[in-house]
Coordinates of C-alpha atoms and ligand atoms in Angstrom, one line a residue:
M168 CA 3.3 11.6 -18.4
K169 CA 3.6 15.1 -19.6
R170 CA 1.5 18.4 -18.8
T171 CA 0.8 21.4 -20.4
I172 CA 1.7 24.0 -18.1
T173 CA 2.3 26.9 -20.7
T174 CA -0.5 29.6 -20.6
V175 CA -2.1 28.9 -23.7
A176 CA -4.4 31.2 -26.2
A177 CA -8.2 31.7 -25.2
G178 CA -11.0 29.7 -26.6
L179 CA -10.7 27.6 -29.7
A180 CA -7.1 28.1 -30.4
C181 CA -6.8 26.9 -26.7
L182 CA -8.9 23.8 -27.3
C183 CA -6.6 23.1 -30.0
M184 CA -3.6 22.6 -27.9
Y185 CA -5.5 20.7 -25.2
A186 CA -7.1 18.3 -27.7
G187 CA -5.2 15.7 -29.2
E188 CA -3.0 16.1 -25.5
D189 CA -4.5 13.3 -23.8
L190 CA -3.8 15.0 -20.6
P191 CA -6.3 17.7 -18.6
A192 CA -5.6 21.3 -19.1
P193 CA -3.7 22.8 -16.0
Q194 CA -5.6 23.1 -13.0
I195 CA -8.2 25.9 -12.2
I196 CA -7.9 26.7 -8.4
N197 CA -10.4 27.7 -5.7
I198 CA -13.3 26.5 -7.9
A199 CA -15.7 27.5 -5.1
A200 CA -15.3 30.9 -6.0
R201 CA -16.0 30.5 -9.7
N202 CA -19.1 30.5 -11.7
T203 CA -20.4 27.3 -11.7
V204 CA -22.9 24.4 -12.6
S205 CA -23.0 21.4 -10.6
L206 CA -23.3 17.9 -12.1
D207 CA -23.5 16.1 -8.6
G208 CA -26.9 14.0 -8.3
V209 CA -27.9 11.0 -10.2
W210 CA -26.0 9.8 -13.1
K211 CA -26.3 6.4 -14.9
S212 CA -24.1 4.0 -14.7
I213 CA -22.9 0.4 -16.5
V214 CA -20.7 -1.9 -15.0
D215 CA -18.3 -2.9 -17.5
P216 CA -15.6 -5.4 -16.1
Y217 CA -14.4 -6.8 -19.5
E218 CA -14.1 -3.1 -20.7
N219 CA -16.7 -4.2 -23.5
G220 CA -17.2 -0.3 -24.2
Y221 CA -13.6 0.6 -24.8
Y222 CA -12.0 -2.5 -26.8
D223 CA -13.0 -4.5 -29.5
Y224 CA -13.0 -8.4 -29.3
R225 CA -9.1 -8.2 -30.5
L226 CA -8.6 -5.6 -27.2
K227 CA -8.1 -2.7 -29.8
P228 CA -9.4 0.4 -28.5
L229 CA -12.6 1.0 -30.4
K230 CA -13.7 4.0 -32.4
D231 CA -15.2 6.9 -30.1
G232 CA -18.3 6.2 -32.4
S233 CA -18.7 2.5 -31.6
S234 CA -17.4 3.1 -27.8
Y235 CA -20.0 3.8 -25.2
F236 CA -18.7 7.3 -25.5
A237 CA -21.2 7.2 -28.4
D238 CA -24.1 6.9 -25.8
K239 CA -26.3 5.3 -28.4
D240 CA -29.1 2.9 -27.1
F241 CA -30.8 0.1 -28.8
D242 CA -34.2 2.2 -28.3
A243 CA -32.9 4.9 -30.5
D244 CA -32.6 3.0 -33.8
R245 CA -34.1 -1.1 -33.7
T246 CA -31.9 -1.6 -36.6
K247 CA -28.6 -1.1 -35.6
L248 CA -26.8 -3.3 -32.9
Y249 CA -26.0 -1.7 -29.9
E250 CA -25.7 -3.9 -26.8
Y251 CA -25.7 -1.3 -24.1
N252 CA -28.1 1.4 -22.9
F253 CA -27.7 4.1 -20.4
N254 CA -31.2 5.1 -20.0
T255 CA -32.1 1.9 -19.0
D256 CA -29.2 1.1 -16.8
R257 CA -28.9 1.5 -13.1
D258 CA -28.8 5.3 -11.4
I259 CA -25.7 5.7 -9.6
L260 CA -24.9 9.0 -7.2
V261 CA -22.1 11.6 -7.8
P262 CA -20.0 12.1 -5.5
G263 CA -19.8 8.7 -4.4
D264 CA -17.7 5.6 -4.4
W265 CA -19.7 2.8 -6.0
N266 CA -18.6 0.0 -3.5
T267 CA -21.0 1.2 -1.0
Q268 CA -23.9 1.8 -3.2
R269 CA -24.7 -1.4 -4.4
P270 CA -24.0 -4.7 -2.5
Q271 CA -22.6 -6.4 -5.7
L272 CA -19.6 -3.7 -6.1
Y273 CA -18.7 -3.6 -2.6
Y274 CA -15.4 -5.7 -3.7
Y275 CA -15.4 -4.7 -7.2
E276 CA -12.2 -3.5 -9.2
G277 CA -12.7 -2.4 -12.7
T278 CA -14.6 -0.4 -15.2
V279 CA -17.8 1.7 -14.5
W280 CA -19.0 4.0 -17.0
Y281 CA -20.8 7.1 -16.0
R282 CA -23.6 9.1 -18.1
K283 CA -24.9 12.3 -17.2
I284 CA -27.0 14.4 -19.7
F285 CA -27.0 18.0 -19.0
R286 CA -28.5 21.1 -20.6
Y287 CA -26.5 24.0 -21.1
S288 CA -26.3 27.3 -23.0
P289 CA -22.6 28.4 -23.7
S290 CA -21.8 32.3 -23.9
P291 CA -20.0 33.4 -26.8
D292 CA -17.6 35.2 -24.5
K293 CA -16.8 32.9 -22.0
R294 CA -14.4 29.6 -21.8
T295 CA -16.0 26.5 -20.2
F296 CA -14.1 23.6 -18.4
I297 CA -15.2 20.3 -16.9
Y298 CA -13.7 19.9 -13.3
F299 CA -13.5 16.9 -11.3
G300 CA -12.7 17.0 -7.7
A301 CA -11.3 13.3 -8.2
A302 CA -12.3 9.9 -9.6
N303 CA -10.2 6.9 -8.6
Y304 CA -8.1 6.0 -10.5
E305 CA -7.9 6.2 -14.1
T306 CA -10.7 8.7 -15.6
V307 CA -11.5 9.1 -19.5
V308 CA -14.0 11.8 -20.1
G309 CA -16.0 11.8 -23.3
L310 CA -18.6 14.9 -24.5
N311 CA -21.2 14.6 -27.1
G312 CA -19.5 11.3 -28.3
R313 CA -15.8 12.5 -28.5
K314 CA -13.0 11.2 -26.1
I315 CA -11.6 14.5 -24.6
G316 CA -9.0 13.3 -22.3
K317 CA -7.5 11.0 -19.1
H318 CA -6.6 11.5 -15.8
T319 CA -4.6 9.3 -13.9
G320 CA -4.6 9.2 -9.9
G321 CA -7.4 9.1 -7.5
Y322 CA -7.2 11.7 -5.1
T323 CA -6.4 14.9 -7.1
P324 CA -9.0 17.6 -9.0
F325 CA -8.5 17.8 -12.9
N326 CA -10.3 19.6 -15.6
F327 CA -10.6 19.6 -19.4
E328 CA -11.3 22.6 -21.6
I329 CA -14.8 21.8 -23.5
T330 CA -15.4 25.6 -24.8
G331 CA -16.4 24.9 -28.6
Q332 CA -17.6 21.2 -27.5
V333 CA -20.2 21.8 -24.8
R334 CA -23.5 22.9 -26.9
K335 CA -26.7 24.6 -26.6
G336 CA -29.5 22.3 -25.0
D337 CA -28.5 18.8 -23.8
N338 CA -25.2 17.7 -23.7
S339 CA -24.0 13.8 -23.2
L340 CA -21.2 13.8 -20.1
V341 CA -19.8 10.0 -20.5
V342 CA -17.0 9.2 -17.9
K343 CA -15.2 5.8 -17.9
V344 CA -13.8 5.3 -14.3
D345 CA -11.4 2.3 -13.6
N346 CA -9.9 1.4 -10.0
K347 CA -7.9 -1.5 -11.6
R348 CA -5.2 -1.5 -8.6
R349 CA -1.7 -1.7 -11.0
P350 CA 1.9 -2.6 -10.1
E351 CA 3.3 0.7 -11.3
G352 CA 0.5 2.7 -10.2
V353 CA 0.4 5.4 -7.1
P354 CA -0.3 3.8 -5.1
T355 CA 0.6 0.3 -6.2
V356 CA -1.2 -2.8 -5.6
N357 CA -0.8 -3.3 -2.1
S358 CA -2.1 -0.9 0.4
D359 CA -3.9 -1.0 3.7
W360 CA -7.4 0.8 2.8
W361 CA -10.4 0.0 0.5
N362 CA -9.9 1.0 -3.1
Y363 CA -12.9 2.8 -3.3
G364 CA -14.1 3.2 -6.9
G365 CA -15.8 5.8 -8.9
I366 CA -16.3 10.0 -9.2
T367 CA -15.7 10.3 -5.6
R368 CA -15.8 13.9 -5.4
S369 CA -18.2 16.8 -7.1
V370 CA -18.2 17.6 -10.7
E371 CA -18.8 20.8 -12.0
I372 CA -18.9 23.0 -15.4
V373 CA -16.9 25.9 -14.8
E374 CA -17.4 29.0 -16.7
V375 CA -14.9 31.6 -17.1
P376 CA -13.9 35.0 -18.9
M377 CA -11.7 34.5 -22.3
T378 CA -8.7 35.5 -20.4
F379 CA -9.2 34.0 -16.6
I380 CA -7.4 33.8 -13.3
R381 CA -6.4 30.3 -13.1
D382 CA -4.2 30.2 -10.5
Y383 CA -2.5 32.3 -7.8
F384 CA -0.1 32.0 -4.6
L385 CA -0.3 34.3 -1.7
Q386 CA 1.3 33.5 1.5
L387 CA 4.2 35.1 3.9
K388 CA 7.3 35.2 2.1
K389 CA 9.4 32.5 4.0
G390 CA 11.4 34.0 7.1
S391 CA 9.2 37.0 7.3
S392 CA 5.8 37.6 9.5
N393 CA 5.4 41.1 7.8
V394 CA 6.0 40.8 3.9
A395 CA 3.5 38.7 1.9
A396 CA 4.7 37.2 -1.6
G397 CA 3.3 35.7 -4.4
W398 CA 2.0 35.0 -7.9
V399 CA -0.9 35.2 -10.2
R400 CA -1.0 33.2 -13.3
L401 CA -3.7 34.3 -16.4
D402 CA -4.9 32.3 -19.2
G403 CA -6.1 33.5 -22.2
E404 CA -4.6 35.4 -25.1
Q405 CA -5.2 38.5 -23.2
A406 CA -2.0 37.7 -21.2
E407 CA -0.6 41.3 -20.1
Q408 CA -3.1 43.1 -17.7
S409 CA -2.8 45.0 -14.5
V410 CA -3.9 42.5 -11.5
T411 CA -4.7 44.0 -8.2
V412 CA -4.6 42.2 -5.1
E413 CA -6.7 43.5 -2.1
I414 CA -7.0 42.4 1.5
P415 CA -9.6 45.0 2.5
E416 CA -9.1 44.5 6.2
L417 CA -5.8 45.2 6.2
G418 CA -5.7 48.3 3.7
I419 CA -3.9 46.5 0.9
A420 CA -4.8 47.0 -2.7
H421 CA -1.6 46.4 -4.4
K422 CA -1.3 46.3 -8.5
V423 CA 1.1 44.4 -10.8
R424 CA 1.3 43.6 -14.2
T425 CA 1.4 40.4 -15.8
D426 CA 3.6 39.4 -18.6
A427 CA 3.3 38.0 -21.8
Q428 CA 2.7 34.5 -20.3
G429 CA 0.5 35.8 -18.2
Y430 CA 2.2 35.8 -14.9
A431 CA 3.5 38.5 -12.4
A432 CA 4.9 37.8 -8.9
F433 CA 4.3 40.2 -6.2
E434 CA 5.7 41.2 -2.8
F435 CA 4.2 44.0 -0.2
R436 CA 4.1 44.8 3.3
I437 CA 1.3 43.3 5.8
R438 CA 0.6 43.1 9.4
P439 CA -1.8 40.6 9.5
E440 CA -3.1 39.0 12.7
L441 CA -1.6 35.8 12.3
W442 CA -3.2 32.4 12.1
S443 CA -2.7 30.0 14.4
P444 CA -4.9 27.1 16.0
E445 CA -6.0 29.0 18.8
N446 CA -6.8 32.0 16.3
P447 CA -7.5 30.7 13.0
R448 CA -7.8 34.0 11.5
L449 CA -8.7 34.3 7.8
Y450 CA -9.1 37.5 5.7
D451 CA -11.1 38.2 2.6
V452 CA -8.8 38.4 -0.5
K453 CA -9.8 39.6 -4.0
I454 CA -7.7 39.4 -7.0
T455 CA -9.1 41.2 -9.9
S456 CA -7.4 41.4 -13.2
E457 CA -9.1 43.5 -16.2
T458 CA -10.9 40.4 -17.5
D459 CA -11.8 38.4 -14.1
S460 CA -12.1 38.4 -10.5
V461 CA -11.6 35.7 -7.8
S462 CA -12.2 36.0 -4.1
D463 CA -10.7 33.8 -1.6
R464 CA -10.4 33.7 2.2
I465 CA -6.5 33.6 3.3
G466 CA -4.9 33.1 6.9
F467 CA -1.0 34.5 7.2
R468 CA 1.3 32.4 9.4
T469 CA 4.8 31.4 9.4
I470 CA 6.2 27.8 9.7
S471 CA 9.7 26.7 10.2
T472 CA 11.9 24.3 12.3
K473 CA 15.0 25.4 14.6
G474 CA 17.0 22.7 15.9
T475 CA 14.6 20.0 17.4
D476 CA 11.5 22.6 17.4
I477 CA 8.5 23.2 15.3
L478 CA 8.0 26.9 15.4
L479 CA 4.6 28.3 14.6
N480 CA 4.7 32.4 14.1
G481 CA 8.1 31.8 15.8
K482 CA 6.9 30.2 18.7
K483 CA 7.6 26.4 19.8
I484 CA 4.7 24.1 19.3
Y485 CA 4.0 20.6 19.8
C486 CA 1.6 19.3 17.1
R487 CA -1.3 17.2 18.8
G488 CA -2.5 15.8 16.3
V489 CA -4.4 12.2 14.7
S490 CA -3.9 10.2 11.5
I491 CA -7.5 10.4 9.3
H492 CA -8.4 8.5 6.5
E493 CA -11.0 9.9 4.2
E494 CA -13.8 7.8 5.0
K495 CA -17.6 8.8 6.0
P496 CA -18.1 9.0 10.1
Y497 CA -21.0 6.9 11.6
G498 CA -20.9 3.7 9.8
L499 CA -22.4 5.6 6.7
G500 CA -19.4 4.0 4.8
G501 CA -17.6 4.9 1.7
R502 CA -15.3 8.0 0.8
A503 CA -16.3 11.2 2.8
W504 CA -16.5 14.2 0.5
S505 CA -19.0 16.7 1.9
E506 CA -18.5 19.4 4.2
E507 CA -20.4 17.5 6.7
H508 CA -18.4 14.4 6.8
A509 CA -15.5 17.0 7.3
R510 CA -17.1 19.0 10.3
T511 CA -17.8 15.6 11.8
L512 CA -14.4 14.1 11.4
L513 CA -12.4 17.1 12.0
G514 CA -14.7 17.9 15.1
W515 CA -13.7 14.3 17.0
A516 CA -10.3 15.6 16.3
K517 CA -10.7 18.8 18.2
E518 CA -12.7 16.6 20.9
M519 CA -9.5 15.0 21.3
G520 CA -7.5 18.2 21.7
C521 CA -6.0 18.5 18.6
N522 CA -4.5 21.2 17.0
F523 CA -3.1 19.1 14.0
V524 CA -4.5 16.3 11.5
R525 CA -2.3 14.1 9.5
L526 CA -4.3 13.3 6.2
A527 CA -3.3 10.3 5.4
H528 CA -2.5 8.8 2.9
Y529 CA -3.3 10.9 -0.2
P530 CA -5.0 14.4 -0.7
H531 CA -8.1 14.6 1.0
N532 CA -11.2 16.6 -0.5
E533 CA -11.1 20.1 -0.5
N534 CA -13.6 20.6 2.2
M535 CA -11.4 18.8 4.9
V536 CA -8.7 21.0 4.1
R537 CA -10.9 24.3 4.5
V538 CA -12.9 23.3 7.3
A539 CA -9.6 22.5 9.1
E540 CA -8.4 25.9 8.4
E541 CA -11.1 27.5 9.9
M542 CA -11.6 25.2 12.6
G543 CA -7.7 25.8 13.8
L544 CA -6.4 22.5 12.7
M545 CA -2.7 22.5 11.0
V546 CA -2.6 20.0 8.3
W547 CA -0.1 17.1 7.1
S548 CA -0.9 16.6 3.6
E549 CA 0.4 13.5 1.9
I550 CA 0.7 12.0 -1.8
P551 CA -0.1 7.9 -1.9
V552 CA 3.6 7.0 -2.5
Y553 CA 2.9 4.1 -0.5
W554 CA 5.4 1.3 0.3
T555 CA 6.6 -0.6 -2.8
I556 CA 6.3 1.7 -5.7
H557 CA 8.3 1.0 -9.0
W558 CA 10.9 3.4 -8.0
D559 CA 12.8 2.8 -11.2
D560 CA 9.7 3.4 -13.4
P561 CA 9.8 7.1 -14.9
D562 CA 6.1 6.7 -15.6
T563 CA 5.8 6.0 -12.2
Y564 CA 7.5 8.7 -10.9
A565 CA 6.0 11.2 -13.5
N566 CA 2.6 10.0 -11.9
A567 CA 3.6 10.6 -8.6
E568 CA 4.9 13.8 -9.3
A569 CA 1.6 15.1 -11.3
Q570 CA -0.4 14.2 -8.0
L571 CA 2.3 16.1 -6.1
V572 CA 1.7 18.9 -8.2
D573 CA -1.8 18.7 -8.2
M574 CA -1.9 18.8 -4.5
V575 CA 0.3 21.7 -3.9
T576 CA -1.5 23.5 -6.4
R577 CA -4.6 23.2 -5.1
D578 CA -3.9 23.9 -1.1
K579 CA -0.8 26.0 -1.5
N580 CA -2.8 29.2 -0.1
R581 CA -4.3 27.2 2.7
A582 CA -2.5 28.4 6.4
N583 CA -3.1 25.5 7.7
V584 CA -1.4 23.1 5.4
V585 CA 2.1 23.4 7.4
V586 CA 3.6 19.9 6.3
W587 CA 3.8 18.5 2.3
S588 CA 4.4 14.9 2.6
V589 CA 6.0 12.8 -0.1
A590 CA 5.7 9.3 0.8
N591 CA 4.6 6.7 3.6
E592 CA 6.7 3.9 5.0
T593 CA 8.8 3.3 1.8
P594 CA 12.0 0.5 1.7
H595 CA 15.3 2.1 1.7
G596 CA 17.4 1.8 -1.3
P597 CA 19.1 4.3 -3.7
S598 CA 16.4 4.4 -6.6
R599 CA 13.9 5.4 -3.5
L600 CA 16.0 7.9 -2.5
K601 CA 16.6 9.6 -5.7
F602 CA 12.8 9.3 -6.6
L603 CA 11.8 10.9 -3.0
S604 CA 14.9 13.4 -3.2
S605 CA 13.3 14.5 -6.7
L606 CA 9.7 14.9 -5.4
I607 CA 11.2 17.1 -2.4
A608 CA 13.1 19.2 -4.4
R609 CA 10.0 20.0 -6.8
T610 CA 8.0 20.4 -3.9
R611 CA 10.5 23.2 -2.1
E612 CA 10.6 24.7 -5.8
M613 CA 6.7 25.2 -6.1
D614 CA 6.4 26.2 -2.3
P615 CA 9.4 27.2 -0.3
T616 CA 7.1 28.3 2.5
R617 CA 6.2 25.0 4.0
L618 CA 8.1 21.7 5.6
V619 CA 8.2 19.1 3.4
S620 CA 8.6 15.4 4.9
A621 CA 7.7 11.6 4.6
A622 CA 6.4 9.1 6.9
M623 CA 9.6 7.3 7.3
E624 CA 10.3 4.1 9.9
K625 CA 12.5 3.3 13.1
D626 CA 15.8 1.2 13.2
Y627 CA 16.9 -0.6 16.2
I628 CA 20.8 0.3 17.2
S629 CA 20.2 -2.5 19.7
G630 CA 17.6 -4.5 21.6
T631 CA 16.7 -1.5 23.5
K632 CA 18.1 1.3 21.5
V633 CA 15.8 2.8 18.6
T634 CA 16.6 5.7 15.9
V635 CA 15.8 6.5 12.4
K636 CA 18.7 5.6 10.1
D637 CA 17.0 6.1 7.0
D638 CA 19.3 8.6 4.5
L639 CA 16.1 10.4 4.0
A640 CA 16.2 12.0 7.1
D641 CA 19.1 14.4 5.6
V642 CA 16.7 15.4 3.0
V643 CA 13.4 16.1 4.7
D644 CA 12.6 18.9 7.6
L645 CA 11.4 16.4 10.2
I646 CA 12.4 12.8 11.5
S647 CA 9.1 11.7 11.3
F648 CA 8.4 8.0 11.0
N649 CA 5.7 5.2 12.2
Q650 CA 6.3 2.9 15.0
Y651 CA 4.5 0.1 16.1
I652 CA 5.9 -1.0 19.5
G653 CA 3.5 -3.0 21.5
W654 CA 1.5 -4.3 18.2
Y655 CA 3.1 -5.4 15.6
D656 CA 6.4 -5.1 17.5
G657 CA 6.2 -6.9 20.9
S658 CA 3.6 -6.1 23.7
P659 CA 3.1 -2.8 25.3
E660 CA 5.3 -3.5 27.8
K661 CA 8.1 -3.3 25.7
C662 CA 7.6 0.7 25.4
D663 CA 8.6 0.7 29.0
R664 CA 12.3 -0.1 27.8
M665 CA 13.2 1.7 24.7
E666 CA 15.7 4.3 24.7
W667 CA 15.5 6.8 21.8
T668 CA 18.6 8.5 20.2
F669 CA 18.8 10.3 16.9
D670 CA 22.0 12.1 15.2
I671 CA 20.5 14.4 13.6
K672 CA 19.0 17.7 15.3
K673 CA 15.9 18.0 13.5
P674 CA 12.2 17.9 15.1
V675 CA 11.0 14.4 15.6
F676 CA 7.4 13.4 14.7
I677 CA 5.5 10.4 15.3
T678 CA 3.2 9.9 12.4
E679 CA 1.7 6.9 13.5
F680 CA 1.6 4.4 16.8
G681 CA -1.1 2.5 17.9
G682 CA -3.0 -0.8 17.9
G683 CA -6.3 -2.4 17.0
A684 CA -9.6 -2.8 19.6
V685 CA -13.0 -3.4 18.9
Y686 CA -15.3 -0.9 20.6
G687 CA -17.5 -2.3 23.6
R688 CA -14.9 -5.5 23.5
H689 CA -13.5 -5.7 27.1
G690 CA -10.8 -8.2 28.7
D691 CA -7.5 -8.5 30.1
A692 CA -5.1 -5.9 29.2
G693 CA -3.0 -8.3 27.6
E694 CA -5.6 -9.7 25.2
R695 CA -5.8 -8.3 21.8
F696 CA -8.4 -6.5 20.2
T697 CA -10.0 -5.4 23.4
E698 CA -10.1 -1.8 24.6
E699 CA -7.9 -2.5 27.7
Y700 CA -5.0 -3.5 25.6
M701 CA -5.5 -0.6 23.3
E702 CA -5.7 1.7 26.4
D703 CA -2.7 0.0 28.0
L704 CA -0.9 0.0 24.8
Y705 CA -1.4 4.2 24.6
R706 CA -0.2 4.8 28.4
R707 CA 2.9 2.9 27.8
S708 CA 3.6 4.7 24.4
I709 CA 2.7 8.3 26.0
E710 CA 5.2 7.6 28.6
M711 CA 7.7 6.6 26.6
F712 CA 7.3 9.2 24.1
K713 CA 8.3 11.6 27.2
R714 CA 11.5 10.0 26.9
I715 CA 11.9 11.1 23.1
P716 CA 14.5 13.6 23.0
G717 CA 13.0 16.6 20.5
L718 CA 9.7 15.2 20.1
A719 CA 7.7 18.1 18.7
G720 CA 4.1 16.0 17.6
T721 CA 2.5 12.8 17.3
T722 CA -0.6 11.5 15.1
P723 CA -1.3 8.6 16.2
W724 CA -2.9 5.8 13.9
V725 CA -6.1 6.8 13.4
L726 CA -8.9 8.4 14.4
K727 CA -11.8 6.3 13.3
D728 CA -11.9 2.4 12.2
F729 CA -11.7 2.3 8.2
R730 CA -12.4 -0.3 5.6
S731 CA -9.4 -2.3 4.6
P732 CA -9.4 -5.4 2.6
R733 CA -6.7 -6.8 4.7
R734 CA -8.6 -7.0 8.0
Q735 CA -10.1 -10.1 7.8
I736 CA -11.1 -12.0 11.2
V737 CA -14.9 -12.2 11.2
G738 CA -16.4 -11.1 14.2
I739 CA -13.5 -8.8 15.2
Q740 CA -12.0 -7.0 12.2
D741 CA -14.9 -7.7 9.5
D742 CA -13.1 -6.0 6.9
Y743 CA -12.0 -2.9 9.2
N744 CA -8.8 -1.8 10.3
R745 CA -9.7 -1.4 14.0
K746 CA -7.0 0.9 15.2
G747 CA -9.3 3.8 15.4
L748 CA -9.6 5.6 18.5
I749 CA -13.4 6.0 17.4
S750 CA -15.5 3.0 16.2
D751 CA -16.6 3.2 12.6
Q752 CA -19.9 4.0 14.1
G753 CA -18.7 7.2 16.3
G754 CA -17.9 5.0 19.8
R755 CA -14.9 6.7 21.7
K756 CA -12.7 3.9 22.9
K757 CA -11.0 4.1 26.0
A758 CA -7.7 5.1 24.0
F759 CA -9.2 8.2 22.9
Y760 CA -9.5 9.5 26.3
V761 CA -6.0 8.7 27.2
M762 CA -5.0 10.6 24.1
K763 CA -7.5 13.4 24.8
E764 CA -6.2 13.6 28.6
W765 CA -2.3 13.7 27.3
Y766 CA -3.3 16.4 24.9
E767 CA -5.1 18.4 27.3
E768 CA -1.9 18.3 29.6
I769 CA 0.2 19.5 27.0
K770 CA -1.8 22.7 26.0
A771 CA -2.3 23.3 29.8
E772 CA 1.7 23.2 30.2
E773 CA 2.0 25.5 26.9
E774 CA -0.3 28.1 28.1
L775 CA 1.3 28.1 31.3
R776 CA 4.5 28.8 29.4
T777 CA 3.2 31.5 27.4
E778 CA 1.8 33.2 30.3
Ligands
GCB65 C1 0.9 1.4 8.7 C2 0.6 2.3 7.8 C3 -0.8 2.3 7.6 C4 -1.8 1.1 8.1 C5 -1.1 0.7 9.3 C6 -1.6 -0.3 10.3 O1 2.4 1.6 9.0 O2 1.1 3.4 7.2 O3 -1.4 2.8 6.3 O4 -3.0 1.3 8.0 O5 0.5 0.8 9.8 O6 -2.6 -0.4 10.9 O7 -1.0 -1.3 10.0

């Protein structure tokens, strides 16, 4: 998979570059600050398990005119044979997974076609894009009867240029979304979360000037708390322009000139109040070129490590975190996408005393990151390189890298994002080390300001001595790993006997631990799936953590019970992974209060130390 990342000429010239390329145009960031028309709401849909709308009976791809992209219907001309009709087919909501919208689609994995008719009036002096927050997993987009491109990956945004193709009046947008799991995919066929299909995030028409500010990066320069550094990238024919970066509250109005590629780097002195969980300070920032202007709210902070410490703004911190899946709260089911979902989920994390969230195991929607930033929650952001990826397949690598690039591109201006994670629980081996090392190098090249890591696994030195032997630990910034002593590995008493040692002097971070309980199910502490078992496991885990040298953060698994087809005991699991500290309906389990008490203790100790 290759991407066009060069700045290309505006208007139709640009279309020619993108058309024929199957891939989306380079990502336009900060969509909320652009001139947009929302296409969210009711769409039409056709469920197509045999991909009848895409392939003929010899399984050859149909020409656009014969495929469902043509958006014909039987009623329009009854002399012709069209065996589909969007107009009379079922409604579906966008954004939203299909699994929770219709009982028949609960386990469905395959193709669903989406169709939206929208009115539009293109301006001759503007370029138009269609932007998808995300669609899982492979998406082919067609406009007014013609395929315009394809995107792979279920959790990152993508946009296609439709200048010259979107017309005055009614337009037909047809989107084929296929969530079939694939061995070579990222993630692969095996995971522990629901494979929600569909257009799971918002869809917008984005209107920009002929030459526009496509992307920019503005953060404190690595290692400095009073120099801001970054760059801006224009897209369009008028590449060479004067650009001003303004931060009015700090008296900054810094001018730069973009080069023939529309790119300019900048650096200037700045004296900001630093962003932190206690003071999540953001500043209005305005970037203005001769042809475009974009506003954002940006915070400034430093994040680094020193020996076994994580330093935020130069000060040692403990990351009081929790892992979260992007699933709606209160038993609504399905993929979370809205600001309200984000506020509820993150509000629960705050209630537990968190200053940190691990957004597992894939990039969450932009609301999650922005609301967390506003609430003072640091973020660990991850791509779905999970378990047994095809390490030797160059296409799998390209896919993983494209998802990484899109994650970093979208969220690199968020002060709260402090760790980029490239993988979760992947098996040791040379191909995997090469694959992940390349992803890490790519991340650092794009963003030298943040920590880079992966969720690794523990290893035993002897029966009671535990460590991490993974070669990847030499490459990443944190010794971060998942461990389930007391759940998958023995019973909770085992925690009492463990001794942890690490050869490498880096901060230790436990990215997962925990066990399952059904909210309201009580019994003996020895009985699995009772709140008492889980509570005991958390208490013993915490006592064990107190003996771990260099422990700098914990993100228990997991904030809320989440759907997973791996979890099959009727009456207990019912398709839910029950390791949530909070139930799918919002009930706080006993272990929630154990975590809360510990985090409040840590916070109080930190406050005492700084007084
Ligand atoms: C893990 C995985 C996570 C699972 C969890 C579990 O190690 O990283 O995705 O959901 O264990 O509950 O088994």
